[in-house]
PDB file of C-alpha atoms in Angstrom:
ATOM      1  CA  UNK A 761       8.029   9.741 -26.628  1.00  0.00           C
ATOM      2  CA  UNK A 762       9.050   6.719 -24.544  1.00  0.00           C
ATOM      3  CA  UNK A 763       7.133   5.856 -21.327  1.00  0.00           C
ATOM      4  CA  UNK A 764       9.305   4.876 -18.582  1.00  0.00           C
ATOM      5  CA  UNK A 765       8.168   2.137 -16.040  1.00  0.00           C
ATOM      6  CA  UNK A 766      10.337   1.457 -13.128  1.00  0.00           C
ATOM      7  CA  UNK A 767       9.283  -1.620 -11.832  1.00  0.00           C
ATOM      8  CA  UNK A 768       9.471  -3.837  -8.474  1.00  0.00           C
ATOM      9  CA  UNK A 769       7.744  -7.041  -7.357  1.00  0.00           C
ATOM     10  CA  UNK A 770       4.259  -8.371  -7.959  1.00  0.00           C
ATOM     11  CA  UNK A 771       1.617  -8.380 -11.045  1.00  0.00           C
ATOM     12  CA  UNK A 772       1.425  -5.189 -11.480  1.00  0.00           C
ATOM     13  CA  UNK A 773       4.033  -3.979 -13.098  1.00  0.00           C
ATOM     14  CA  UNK A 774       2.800  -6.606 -16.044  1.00  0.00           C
ATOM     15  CA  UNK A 775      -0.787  -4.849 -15.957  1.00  0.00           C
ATOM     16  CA  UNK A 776       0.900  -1.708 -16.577  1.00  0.00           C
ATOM     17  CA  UNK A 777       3.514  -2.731 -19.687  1.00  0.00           C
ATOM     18  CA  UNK A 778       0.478  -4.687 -21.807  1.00  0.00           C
ATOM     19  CA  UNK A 779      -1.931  -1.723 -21.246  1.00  0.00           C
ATOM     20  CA  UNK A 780       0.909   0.656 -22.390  1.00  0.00           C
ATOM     21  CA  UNK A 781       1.513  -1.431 -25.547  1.00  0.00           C
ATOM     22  CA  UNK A 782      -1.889  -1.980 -26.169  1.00  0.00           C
ATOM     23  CA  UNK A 783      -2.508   1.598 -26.005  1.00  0.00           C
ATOM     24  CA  UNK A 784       0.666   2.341 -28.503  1.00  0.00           C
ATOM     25  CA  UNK A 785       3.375   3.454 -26.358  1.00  0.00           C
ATOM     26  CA  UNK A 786       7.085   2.232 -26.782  1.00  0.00           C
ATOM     27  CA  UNK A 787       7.959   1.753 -22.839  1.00  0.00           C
ATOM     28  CA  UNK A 788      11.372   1.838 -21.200  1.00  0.00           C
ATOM     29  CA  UNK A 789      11.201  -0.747 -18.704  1.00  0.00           C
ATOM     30  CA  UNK A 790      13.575  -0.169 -15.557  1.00  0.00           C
ATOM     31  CA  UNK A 791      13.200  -3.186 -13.349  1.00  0.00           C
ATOM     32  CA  UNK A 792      14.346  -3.374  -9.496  1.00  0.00           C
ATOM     33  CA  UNK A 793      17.344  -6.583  -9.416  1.00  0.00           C
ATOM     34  CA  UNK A 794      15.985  -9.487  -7.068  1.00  0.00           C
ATOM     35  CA  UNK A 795      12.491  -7.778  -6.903  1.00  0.00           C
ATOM     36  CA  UNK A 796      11.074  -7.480 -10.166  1.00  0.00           C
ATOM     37  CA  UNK A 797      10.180 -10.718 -12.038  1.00  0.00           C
ATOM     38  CA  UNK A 798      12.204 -12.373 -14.269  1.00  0.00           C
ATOM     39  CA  UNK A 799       9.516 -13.004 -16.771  1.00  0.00           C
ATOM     40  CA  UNK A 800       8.563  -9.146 -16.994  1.00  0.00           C
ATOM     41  CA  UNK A 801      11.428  -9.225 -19.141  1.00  0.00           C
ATOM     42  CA  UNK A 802      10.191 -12.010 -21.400  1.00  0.00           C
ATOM     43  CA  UNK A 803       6.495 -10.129 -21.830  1.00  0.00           C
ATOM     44  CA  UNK A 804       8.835  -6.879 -23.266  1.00  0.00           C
ATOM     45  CA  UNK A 805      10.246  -9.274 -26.032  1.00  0.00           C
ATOM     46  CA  UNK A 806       6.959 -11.038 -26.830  1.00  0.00           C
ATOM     47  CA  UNK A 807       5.086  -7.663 -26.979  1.00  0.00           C
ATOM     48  CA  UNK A 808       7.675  -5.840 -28.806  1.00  0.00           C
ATOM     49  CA  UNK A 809       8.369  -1.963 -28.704  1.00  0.00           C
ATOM     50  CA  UNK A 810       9.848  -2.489 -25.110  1.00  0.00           C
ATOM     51  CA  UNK A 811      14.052  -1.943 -24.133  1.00  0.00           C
ATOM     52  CA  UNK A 812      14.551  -3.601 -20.467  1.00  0.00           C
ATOM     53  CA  UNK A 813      17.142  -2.783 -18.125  1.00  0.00           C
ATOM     54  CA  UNK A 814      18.008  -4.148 -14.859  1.00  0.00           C
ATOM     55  CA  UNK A 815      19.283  -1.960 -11.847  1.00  0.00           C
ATOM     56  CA  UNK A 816      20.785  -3.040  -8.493  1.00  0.00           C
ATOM     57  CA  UNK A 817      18.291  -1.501  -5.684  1.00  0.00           C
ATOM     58  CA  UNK A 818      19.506   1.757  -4.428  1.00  0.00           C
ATOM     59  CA  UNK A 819      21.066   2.446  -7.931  1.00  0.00           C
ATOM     60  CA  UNK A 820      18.613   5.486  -8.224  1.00  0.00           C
ATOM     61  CA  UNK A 821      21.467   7.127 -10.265  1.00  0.00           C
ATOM     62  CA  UNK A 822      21.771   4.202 -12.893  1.00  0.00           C
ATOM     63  CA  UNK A 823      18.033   4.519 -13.023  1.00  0.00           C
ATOM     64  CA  UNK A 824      17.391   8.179 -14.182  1.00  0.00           C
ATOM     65  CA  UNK A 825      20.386   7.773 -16.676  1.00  0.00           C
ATOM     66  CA  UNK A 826      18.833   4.412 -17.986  1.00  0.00           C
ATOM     67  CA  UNK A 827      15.648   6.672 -18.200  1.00  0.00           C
ATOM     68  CA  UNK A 828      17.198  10.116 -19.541  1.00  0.00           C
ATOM     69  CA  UNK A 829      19.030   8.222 -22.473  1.00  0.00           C
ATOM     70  CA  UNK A 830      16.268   6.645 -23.628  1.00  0.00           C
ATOM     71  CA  UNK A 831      14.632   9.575 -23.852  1.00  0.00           C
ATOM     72  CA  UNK A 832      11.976   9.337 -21.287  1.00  0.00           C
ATOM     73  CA  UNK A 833      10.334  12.352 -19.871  1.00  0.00           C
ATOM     74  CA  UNK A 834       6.945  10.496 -18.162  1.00  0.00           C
ATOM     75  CA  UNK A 835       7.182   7.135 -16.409  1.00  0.00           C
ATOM     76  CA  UNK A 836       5.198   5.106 -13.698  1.00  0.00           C
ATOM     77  CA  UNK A 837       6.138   3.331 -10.739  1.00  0.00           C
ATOM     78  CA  UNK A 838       4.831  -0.077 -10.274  1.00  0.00           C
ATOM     79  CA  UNK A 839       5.305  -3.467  -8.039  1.00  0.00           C
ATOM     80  CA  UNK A 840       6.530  -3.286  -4.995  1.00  0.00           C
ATOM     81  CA  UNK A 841      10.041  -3.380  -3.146  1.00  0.00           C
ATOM     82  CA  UNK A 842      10.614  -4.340   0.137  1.00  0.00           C
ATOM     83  CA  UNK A 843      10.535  -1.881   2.581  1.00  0.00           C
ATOM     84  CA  UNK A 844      12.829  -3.855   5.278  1.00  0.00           C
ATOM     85  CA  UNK A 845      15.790  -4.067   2.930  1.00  0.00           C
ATOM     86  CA  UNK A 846      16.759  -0.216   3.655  1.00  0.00           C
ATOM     87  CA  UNK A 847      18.317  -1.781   7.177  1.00  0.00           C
ATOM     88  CA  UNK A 848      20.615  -3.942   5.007  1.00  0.00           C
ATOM     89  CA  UNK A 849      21.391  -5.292   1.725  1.00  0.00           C
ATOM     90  CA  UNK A 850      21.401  -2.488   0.386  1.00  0.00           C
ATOM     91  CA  UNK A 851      24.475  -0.556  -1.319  1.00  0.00           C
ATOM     92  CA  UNK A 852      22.905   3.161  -2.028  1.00  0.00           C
ATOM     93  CA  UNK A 853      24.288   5.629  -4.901  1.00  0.00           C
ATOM     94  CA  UNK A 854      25.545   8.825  -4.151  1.00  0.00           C
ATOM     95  CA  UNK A 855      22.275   9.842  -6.273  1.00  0.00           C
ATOM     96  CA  UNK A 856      20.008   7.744  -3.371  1.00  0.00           C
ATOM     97  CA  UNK A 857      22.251   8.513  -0.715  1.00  0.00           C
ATOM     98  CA  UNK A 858      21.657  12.224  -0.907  1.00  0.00           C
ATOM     99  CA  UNK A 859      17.972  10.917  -0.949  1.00  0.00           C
ATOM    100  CA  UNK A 860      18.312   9.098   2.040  1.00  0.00           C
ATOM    101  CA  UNK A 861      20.453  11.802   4.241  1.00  0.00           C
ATOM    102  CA  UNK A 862      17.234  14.544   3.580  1.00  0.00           C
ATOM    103  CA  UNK A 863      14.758  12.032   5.077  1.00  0.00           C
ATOM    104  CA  UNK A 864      13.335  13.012   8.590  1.00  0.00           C
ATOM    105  CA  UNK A 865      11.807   9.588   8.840  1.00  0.00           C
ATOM    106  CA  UNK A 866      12.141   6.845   6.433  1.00  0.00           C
ATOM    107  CA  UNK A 867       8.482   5.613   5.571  1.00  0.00           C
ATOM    108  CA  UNK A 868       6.662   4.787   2.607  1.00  0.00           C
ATOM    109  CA  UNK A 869       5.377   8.478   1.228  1.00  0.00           C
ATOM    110  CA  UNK A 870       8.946  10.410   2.714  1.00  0.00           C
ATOM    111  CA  UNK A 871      10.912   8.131   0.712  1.00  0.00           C
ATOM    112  CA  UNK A 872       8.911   7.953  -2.485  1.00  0.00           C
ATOM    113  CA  UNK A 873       8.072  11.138  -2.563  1.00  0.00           C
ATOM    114  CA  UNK A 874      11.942  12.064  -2.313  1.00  0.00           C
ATOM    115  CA  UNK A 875      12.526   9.469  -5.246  1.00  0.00           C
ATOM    116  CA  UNK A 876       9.716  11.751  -7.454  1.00  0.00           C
ATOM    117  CA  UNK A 877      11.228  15.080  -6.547  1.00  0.00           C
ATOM    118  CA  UNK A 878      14.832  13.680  -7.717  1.00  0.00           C
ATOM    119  CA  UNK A 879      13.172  12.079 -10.870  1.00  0.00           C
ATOM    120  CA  UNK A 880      11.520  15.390 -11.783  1.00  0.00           C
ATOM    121  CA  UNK A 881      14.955  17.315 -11.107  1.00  0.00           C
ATOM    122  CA  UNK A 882      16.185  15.243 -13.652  1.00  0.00           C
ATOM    123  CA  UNK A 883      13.793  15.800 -16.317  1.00  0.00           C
ATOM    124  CA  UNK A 884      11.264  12.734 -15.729  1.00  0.00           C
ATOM    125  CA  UNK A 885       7.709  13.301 -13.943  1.00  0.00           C
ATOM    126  CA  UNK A 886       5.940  10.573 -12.366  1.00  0.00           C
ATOM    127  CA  UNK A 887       2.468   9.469 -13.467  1.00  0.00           C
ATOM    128  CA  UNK A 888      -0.726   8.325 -11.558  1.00  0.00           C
ATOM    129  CA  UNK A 889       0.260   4.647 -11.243  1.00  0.00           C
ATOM    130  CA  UNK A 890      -3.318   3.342 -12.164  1.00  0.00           C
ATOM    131  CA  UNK A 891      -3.661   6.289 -15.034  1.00  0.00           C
ATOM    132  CA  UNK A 892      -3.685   3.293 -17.741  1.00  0.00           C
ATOM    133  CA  UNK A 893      -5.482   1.144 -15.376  1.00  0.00           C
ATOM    134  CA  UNK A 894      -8.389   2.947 -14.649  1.00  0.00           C
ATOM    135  CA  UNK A 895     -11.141  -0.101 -15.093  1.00  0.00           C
ATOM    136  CA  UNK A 896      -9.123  -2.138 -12.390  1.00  0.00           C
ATOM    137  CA  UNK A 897     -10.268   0.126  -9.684  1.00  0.00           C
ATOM    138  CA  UNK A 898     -12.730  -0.931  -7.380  1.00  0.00           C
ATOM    139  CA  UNK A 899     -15.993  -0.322  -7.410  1.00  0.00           C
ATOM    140  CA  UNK A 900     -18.562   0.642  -4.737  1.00  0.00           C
ATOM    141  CA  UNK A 901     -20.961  -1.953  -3.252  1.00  0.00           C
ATOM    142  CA  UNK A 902     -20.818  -5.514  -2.611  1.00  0.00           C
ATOM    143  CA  UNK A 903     -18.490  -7.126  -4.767  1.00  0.00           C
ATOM    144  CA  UNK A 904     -18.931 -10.659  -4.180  1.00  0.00           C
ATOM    145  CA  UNK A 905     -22.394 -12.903  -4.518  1.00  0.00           C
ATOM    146  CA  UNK A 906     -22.467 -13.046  -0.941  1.00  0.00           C
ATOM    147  CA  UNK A 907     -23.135 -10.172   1.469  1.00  0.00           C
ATOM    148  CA  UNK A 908     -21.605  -8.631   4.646  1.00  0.00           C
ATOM    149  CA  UNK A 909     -23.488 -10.185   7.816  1.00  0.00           C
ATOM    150  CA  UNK A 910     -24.636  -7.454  10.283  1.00  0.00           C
ATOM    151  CA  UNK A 911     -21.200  -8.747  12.323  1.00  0.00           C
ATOM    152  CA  UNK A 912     -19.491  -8.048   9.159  1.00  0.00           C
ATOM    153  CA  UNK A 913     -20.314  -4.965   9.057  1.00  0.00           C
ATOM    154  CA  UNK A 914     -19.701  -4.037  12.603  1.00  0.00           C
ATOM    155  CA  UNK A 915     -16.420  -5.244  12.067  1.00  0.00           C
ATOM    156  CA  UNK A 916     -15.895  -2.696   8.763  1.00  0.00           C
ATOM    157  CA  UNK A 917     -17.638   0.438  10.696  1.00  0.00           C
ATOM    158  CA  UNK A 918     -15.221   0.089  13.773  1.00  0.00           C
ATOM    159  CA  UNK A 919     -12.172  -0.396  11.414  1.00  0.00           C
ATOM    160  CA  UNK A 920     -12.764   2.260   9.036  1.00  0.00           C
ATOM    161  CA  UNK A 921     -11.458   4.923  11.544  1.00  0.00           C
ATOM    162  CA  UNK A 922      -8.474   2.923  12.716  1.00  0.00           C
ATOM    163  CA  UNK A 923      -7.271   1.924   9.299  1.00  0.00           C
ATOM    164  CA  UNK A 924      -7.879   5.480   8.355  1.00  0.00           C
ATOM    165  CA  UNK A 925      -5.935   6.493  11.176  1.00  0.00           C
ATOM    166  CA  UNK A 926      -3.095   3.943  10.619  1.00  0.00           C
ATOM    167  CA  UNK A 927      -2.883   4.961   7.017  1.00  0.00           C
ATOM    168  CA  UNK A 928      -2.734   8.017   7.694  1.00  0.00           C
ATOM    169  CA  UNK A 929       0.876   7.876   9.663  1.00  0.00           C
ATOM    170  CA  UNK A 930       2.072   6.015   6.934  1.00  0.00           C
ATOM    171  CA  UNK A 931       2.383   2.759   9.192  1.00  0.00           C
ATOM    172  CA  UNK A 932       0.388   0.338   6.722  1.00  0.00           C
ATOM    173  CA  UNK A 933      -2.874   0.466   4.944  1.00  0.00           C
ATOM    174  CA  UNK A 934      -4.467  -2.576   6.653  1.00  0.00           C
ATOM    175  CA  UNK A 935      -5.763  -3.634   9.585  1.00  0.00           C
ATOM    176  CA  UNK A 936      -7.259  -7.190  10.639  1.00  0.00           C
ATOM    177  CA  UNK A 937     -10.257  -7.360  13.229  1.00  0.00           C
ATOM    178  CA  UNK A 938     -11.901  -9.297  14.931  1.00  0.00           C
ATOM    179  CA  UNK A 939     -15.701  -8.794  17.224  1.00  0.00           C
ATOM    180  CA  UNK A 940     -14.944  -5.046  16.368  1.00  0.00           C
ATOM    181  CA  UNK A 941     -11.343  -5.558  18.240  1.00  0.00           C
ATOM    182  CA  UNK A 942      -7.596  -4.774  16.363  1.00  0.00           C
ATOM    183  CA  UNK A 943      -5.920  -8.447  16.200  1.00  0.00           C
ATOM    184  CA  UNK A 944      -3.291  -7.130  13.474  1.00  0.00           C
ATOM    185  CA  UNK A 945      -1.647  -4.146  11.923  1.00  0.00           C
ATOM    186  CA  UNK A 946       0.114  -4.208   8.943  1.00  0.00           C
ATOM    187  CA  UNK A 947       3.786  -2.924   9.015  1.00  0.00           C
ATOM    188  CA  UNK A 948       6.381  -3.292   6.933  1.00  0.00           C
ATOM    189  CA  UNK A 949       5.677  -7.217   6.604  1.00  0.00           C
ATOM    190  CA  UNK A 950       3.249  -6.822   4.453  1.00  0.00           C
ATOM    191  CA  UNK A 951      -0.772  -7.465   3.929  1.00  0.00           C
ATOM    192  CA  UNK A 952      -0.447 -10.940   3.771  1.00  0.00           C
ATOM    193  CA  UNK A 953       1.621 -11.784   6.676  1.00  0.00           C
ATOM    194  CA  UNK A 954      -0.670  -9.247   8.796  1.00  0.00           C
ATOM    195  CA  UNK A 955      -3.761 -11.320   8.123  1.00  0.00           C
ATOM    196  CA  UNK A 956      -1.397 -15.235   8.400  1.00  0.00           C
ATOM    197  CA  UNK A 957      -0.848 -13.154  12.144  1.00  0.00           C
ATOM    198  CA  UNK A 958      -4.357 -12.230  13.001  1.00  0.00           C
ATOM    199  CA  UNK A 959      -5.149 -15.464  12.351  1.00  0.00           C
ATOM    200  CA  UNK A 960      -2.512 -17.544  14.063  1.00  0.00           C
ATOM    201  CA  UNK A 961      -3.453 -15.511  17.184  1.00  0.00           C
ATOM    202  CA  UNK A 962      -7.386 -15.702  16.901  1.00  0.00           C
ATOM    203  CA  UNK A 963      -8.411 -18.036  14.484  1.00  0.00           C
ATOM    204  CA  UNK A 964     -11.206 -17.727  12.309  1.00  0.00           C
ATOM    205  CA  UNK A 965     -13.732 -15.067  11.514  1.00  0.00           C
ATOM    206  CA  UNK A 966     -11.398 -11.943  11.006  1.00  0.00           C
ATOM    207  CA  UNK A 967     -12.626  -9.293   8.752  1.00  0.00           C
ATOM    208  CA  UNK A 968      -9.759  -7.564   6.701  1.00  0.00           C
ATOM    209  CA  UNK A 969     -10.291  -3.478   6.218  1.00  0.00           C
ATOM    210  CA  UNK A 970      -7.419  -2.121   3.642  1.00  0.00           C
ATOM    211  CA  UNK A 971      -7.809   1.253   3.124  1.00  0.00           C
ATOM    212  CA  UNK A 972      -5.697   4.313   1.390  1.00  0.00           C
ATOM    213  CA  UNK A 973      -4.078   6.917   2.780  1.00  0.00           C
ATOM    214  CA  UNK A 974      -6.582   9.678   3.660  1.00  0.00           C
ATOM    215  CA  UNK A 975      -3.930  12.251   1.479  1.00  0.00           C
ATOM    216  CA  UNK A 976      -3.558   9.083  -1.410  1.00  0.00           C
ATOM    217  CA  UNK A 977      -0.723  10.005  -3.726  1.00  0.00           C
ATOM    218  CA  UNK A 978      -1.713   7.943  -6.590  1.00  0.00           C
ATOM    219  CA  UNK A 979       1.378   8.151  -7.879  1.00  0.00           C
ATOM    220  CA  UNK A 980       2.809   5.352  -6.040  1.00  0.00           C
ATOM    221  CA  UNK A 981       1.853   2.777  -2.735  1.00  0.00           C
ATOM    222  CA  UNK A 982      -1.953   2.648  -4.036  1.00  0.00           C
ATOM    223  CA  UNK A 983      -3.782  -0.448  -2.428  1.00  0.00           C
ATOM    224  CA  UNK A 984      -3.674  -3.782  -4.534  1.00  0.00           C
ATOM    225  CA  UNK A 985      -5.741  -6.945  -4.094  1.00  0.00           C
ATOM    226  CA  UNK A 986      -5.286 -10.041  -5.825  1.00  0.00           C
ATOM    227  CA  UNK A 987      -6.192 -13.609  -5.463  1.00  0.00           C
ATOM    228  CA  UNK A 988      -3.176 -13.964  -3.641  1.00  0.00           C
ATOM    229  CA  UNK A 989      -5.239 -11.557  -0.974  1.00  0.00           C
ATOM    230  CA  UNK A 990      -7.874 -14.387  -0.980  1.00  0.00           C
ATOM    231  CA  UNK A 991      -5.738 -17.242  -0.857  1.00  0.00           C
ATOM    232  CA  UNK A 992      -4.169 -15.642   2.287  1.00  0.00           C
ATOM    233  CA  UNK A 993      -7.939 -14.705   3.551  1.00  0.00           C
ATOM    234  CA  UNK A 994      -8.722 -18.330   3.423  1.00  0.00           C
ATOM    235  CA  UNK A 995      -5.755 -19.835   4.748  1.00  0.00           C
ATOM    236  CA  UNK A 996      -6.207 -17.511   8.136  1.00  0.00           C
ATOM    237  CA  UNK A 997     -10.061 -17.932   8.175  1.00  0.00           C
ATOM    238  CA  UNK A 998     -11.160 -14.426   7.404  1.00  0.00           C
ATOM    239  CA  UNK A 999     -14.185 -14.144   5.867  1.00  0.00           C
ATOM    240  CA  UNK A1000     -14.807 -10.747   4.621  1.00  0.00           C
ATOM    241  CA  UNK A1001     -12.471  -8.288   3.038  1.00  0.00           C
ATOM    242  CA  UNK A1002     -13.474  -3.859   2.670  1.00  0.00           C
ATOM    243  CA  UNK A1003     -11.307  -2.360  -0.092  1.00  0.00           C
ATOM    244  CA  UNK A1004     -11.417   1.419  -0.642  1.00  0.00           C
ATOM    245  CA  UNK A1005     -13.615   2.478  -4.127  1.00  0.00           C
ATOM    246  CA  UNK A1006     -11.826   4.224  -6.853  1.00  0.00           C
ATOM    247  CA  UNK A1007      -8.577   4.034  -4.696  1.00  0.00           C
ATOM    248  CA  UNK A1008      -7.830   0.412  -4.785  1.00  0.00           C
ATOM    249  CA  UNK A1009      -6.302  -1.591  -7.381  1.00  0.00           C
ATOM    250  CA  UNK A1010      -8.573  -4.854  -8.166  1.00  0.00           C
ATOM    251  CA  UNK A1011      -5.770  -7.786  -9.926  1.00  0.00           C
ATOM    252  CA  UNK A1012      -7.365  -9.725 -12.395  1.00  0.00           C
ATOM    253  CA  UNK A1013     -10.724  -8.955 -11.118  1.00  0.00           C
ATOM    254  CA  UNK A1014     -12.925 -12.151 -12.933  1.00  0.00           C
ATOM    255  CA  UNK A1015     -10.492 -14.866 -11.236  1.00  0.00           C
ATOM    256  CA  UNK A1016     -10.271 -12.492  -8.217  1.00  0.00           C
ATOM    257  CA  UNK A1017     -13.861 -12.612  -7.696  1.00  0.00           C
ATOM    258  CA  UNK A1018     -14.382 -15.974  -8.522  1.00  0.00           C
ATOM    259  CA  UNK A1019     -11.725 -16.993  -5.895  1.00  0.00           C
ATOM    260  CA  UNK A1020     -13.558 -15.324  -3.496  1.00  0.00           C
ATOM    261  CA  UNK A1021     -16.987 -16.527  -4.189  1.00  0.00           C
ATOM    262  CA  UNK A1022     -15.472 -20.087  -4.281  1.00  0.00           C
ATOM    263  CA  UNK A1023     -13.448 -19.361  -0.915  1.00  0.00           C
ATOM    264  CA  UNK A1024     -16.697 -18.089   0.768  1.00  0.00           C
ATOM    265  CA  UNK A1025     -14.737 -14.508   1.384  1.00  0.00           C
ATOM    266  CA  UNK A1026     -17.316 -11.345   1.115  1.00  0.00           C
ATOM    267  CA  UNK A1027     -15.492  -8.393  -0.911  1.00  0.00           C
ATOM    268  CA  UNK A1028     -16.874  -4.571  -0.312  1.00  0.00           C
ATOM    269  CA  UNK A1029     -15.614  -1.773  -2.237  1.00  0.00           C
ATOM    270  CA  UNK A1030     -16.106   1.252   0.717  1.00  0.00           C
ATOM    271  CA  UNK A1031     -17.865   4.204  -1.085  1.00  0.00           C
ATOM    272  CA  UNK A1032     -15.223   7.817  -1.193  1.00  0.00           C
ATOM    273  CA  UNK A1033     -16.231  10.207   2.442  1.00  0.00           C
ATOM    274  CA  UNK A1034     -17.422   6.585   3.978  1.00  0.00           C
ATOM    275  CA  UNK A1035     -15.973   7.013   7.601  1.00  0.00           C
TER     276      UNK A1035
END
């Protein structure tokens, strides 16, 4: 049985096709047009076993068709898509647009979780998005060679609630602070832009805290770091970075690590019940 993956922007819908190969599975790729990278489509060829199709976003229609004919009954969403193109760009299906008109709000989990519930209407159940990834997550501890400071950690214990808190509402799952004050919360803009913010307005010496949602659907929106995450870091100044254990998806963790060893960036992976 095919394995569908439905893919948007980022690495990680790349992560998710090689382990699926590797692990035997012929994999209906689905990719999101003007989100999803070009080249995921030259991996399928190279690895073989893999049919690609490319859908206009909002074509959630086109999608579980694409899916359903190929004979897909299990697939996994992966990469992102941005969240500020549902105020325009966007030309829905009737299939999304009776998505969209049930919505009581239009955040992250509500619409997702509306997307699921239509795919599993149709036949097609989502999986745990980090199911095949499982040694990516983080671990507890100190990641990096060097460790928190005491301020550091100050910093990380007066975050943990308001991240947790933030996440929570669905607003974003990171917050930047600095001398155990908020300087930035992450919206739809993104991690990256929230911590190029926090440290436009106070410079250097912000501590990063992305968390998950208290009520995680690992389905879909789990956390991801990356080098990227560290190349932002360093280019704002911050110097320390808590990621959520077992919840949080760790990019190419070797040349993540080693960027932030080299970039001077303490990593901690938050233990589960830390508060």
């Amino acid at each position: 049985m095919p394995l569908g993956l439905i893919a948007g922007n980022g690495s990680f819908p790349f992560l998710i096709l090689r382990a699926a190969r590797q692990l035997g599975h012929e994999v209906v790729v689905v990719a999101v047009e003007g989100e999803a990278f070009p080249a995921l489509e030259d991996l399928g060829r190279e690895l073989g076993g893999v049919r690609h199709s490319w859908v206009a976003l909002g074509h959630l229609g086109t999608c579980i068709k694409t899916l359903q004919h190929a004979g897909v009954t299990q697939a996994i969403m992966a990469g992102q898509v941005k969240h500020t193109k549902l105020f325009g760009g966007v030309l829905p299906d009737l299939t999304m647009l009776s998505v969209l008109a049930r919505l009581k709000s239009k955040n992250t989990d509500a619409l997702i979780a509306a997307i699921a519930d239509v795919l599993l209407r149709h036949g097609i159940t989502l999986m745990d998005s980090t199911e095949l990834l499982a040694g990516l997550l983080a671990s507890p501890g100190v990641l990096t060679t060097a460790q928190p400071t005491e301020s550091m950690q100050a910093d990380f214990t007066f975050g943990y609630s308001v991240a947790d808190a933030v996440a929570g509402l669905d607003v974003g799952q990171t917050i930047v602070v600095k001398d155990r004050a908020v300087v930035a919360v992450e919206a739809m803009e993104g991690t990256d832009a929230a911590i190029a913010r926090a440290g436009a307005l106070v410079g250097a010496g912000t501590r990063v805290v992305k968390v998950a949602k208290p009520k995680q659907d690992m389905r879909f929106d789990v956390p991801v770091v990356g080098v990227a995450t560290i190349r932002a870091m360093q280019a704002a100044g911050a110097d320390a970075l808590s990621i959520d254990a077992g919840r949080t998806l760790v990019l190419d963790g070797p040349a993540f690590l080693l960027a932030a060893n080299e970039a001077g960036v303490v990593v901690v992976g938050r233990p589960q019940g830390t508060t």
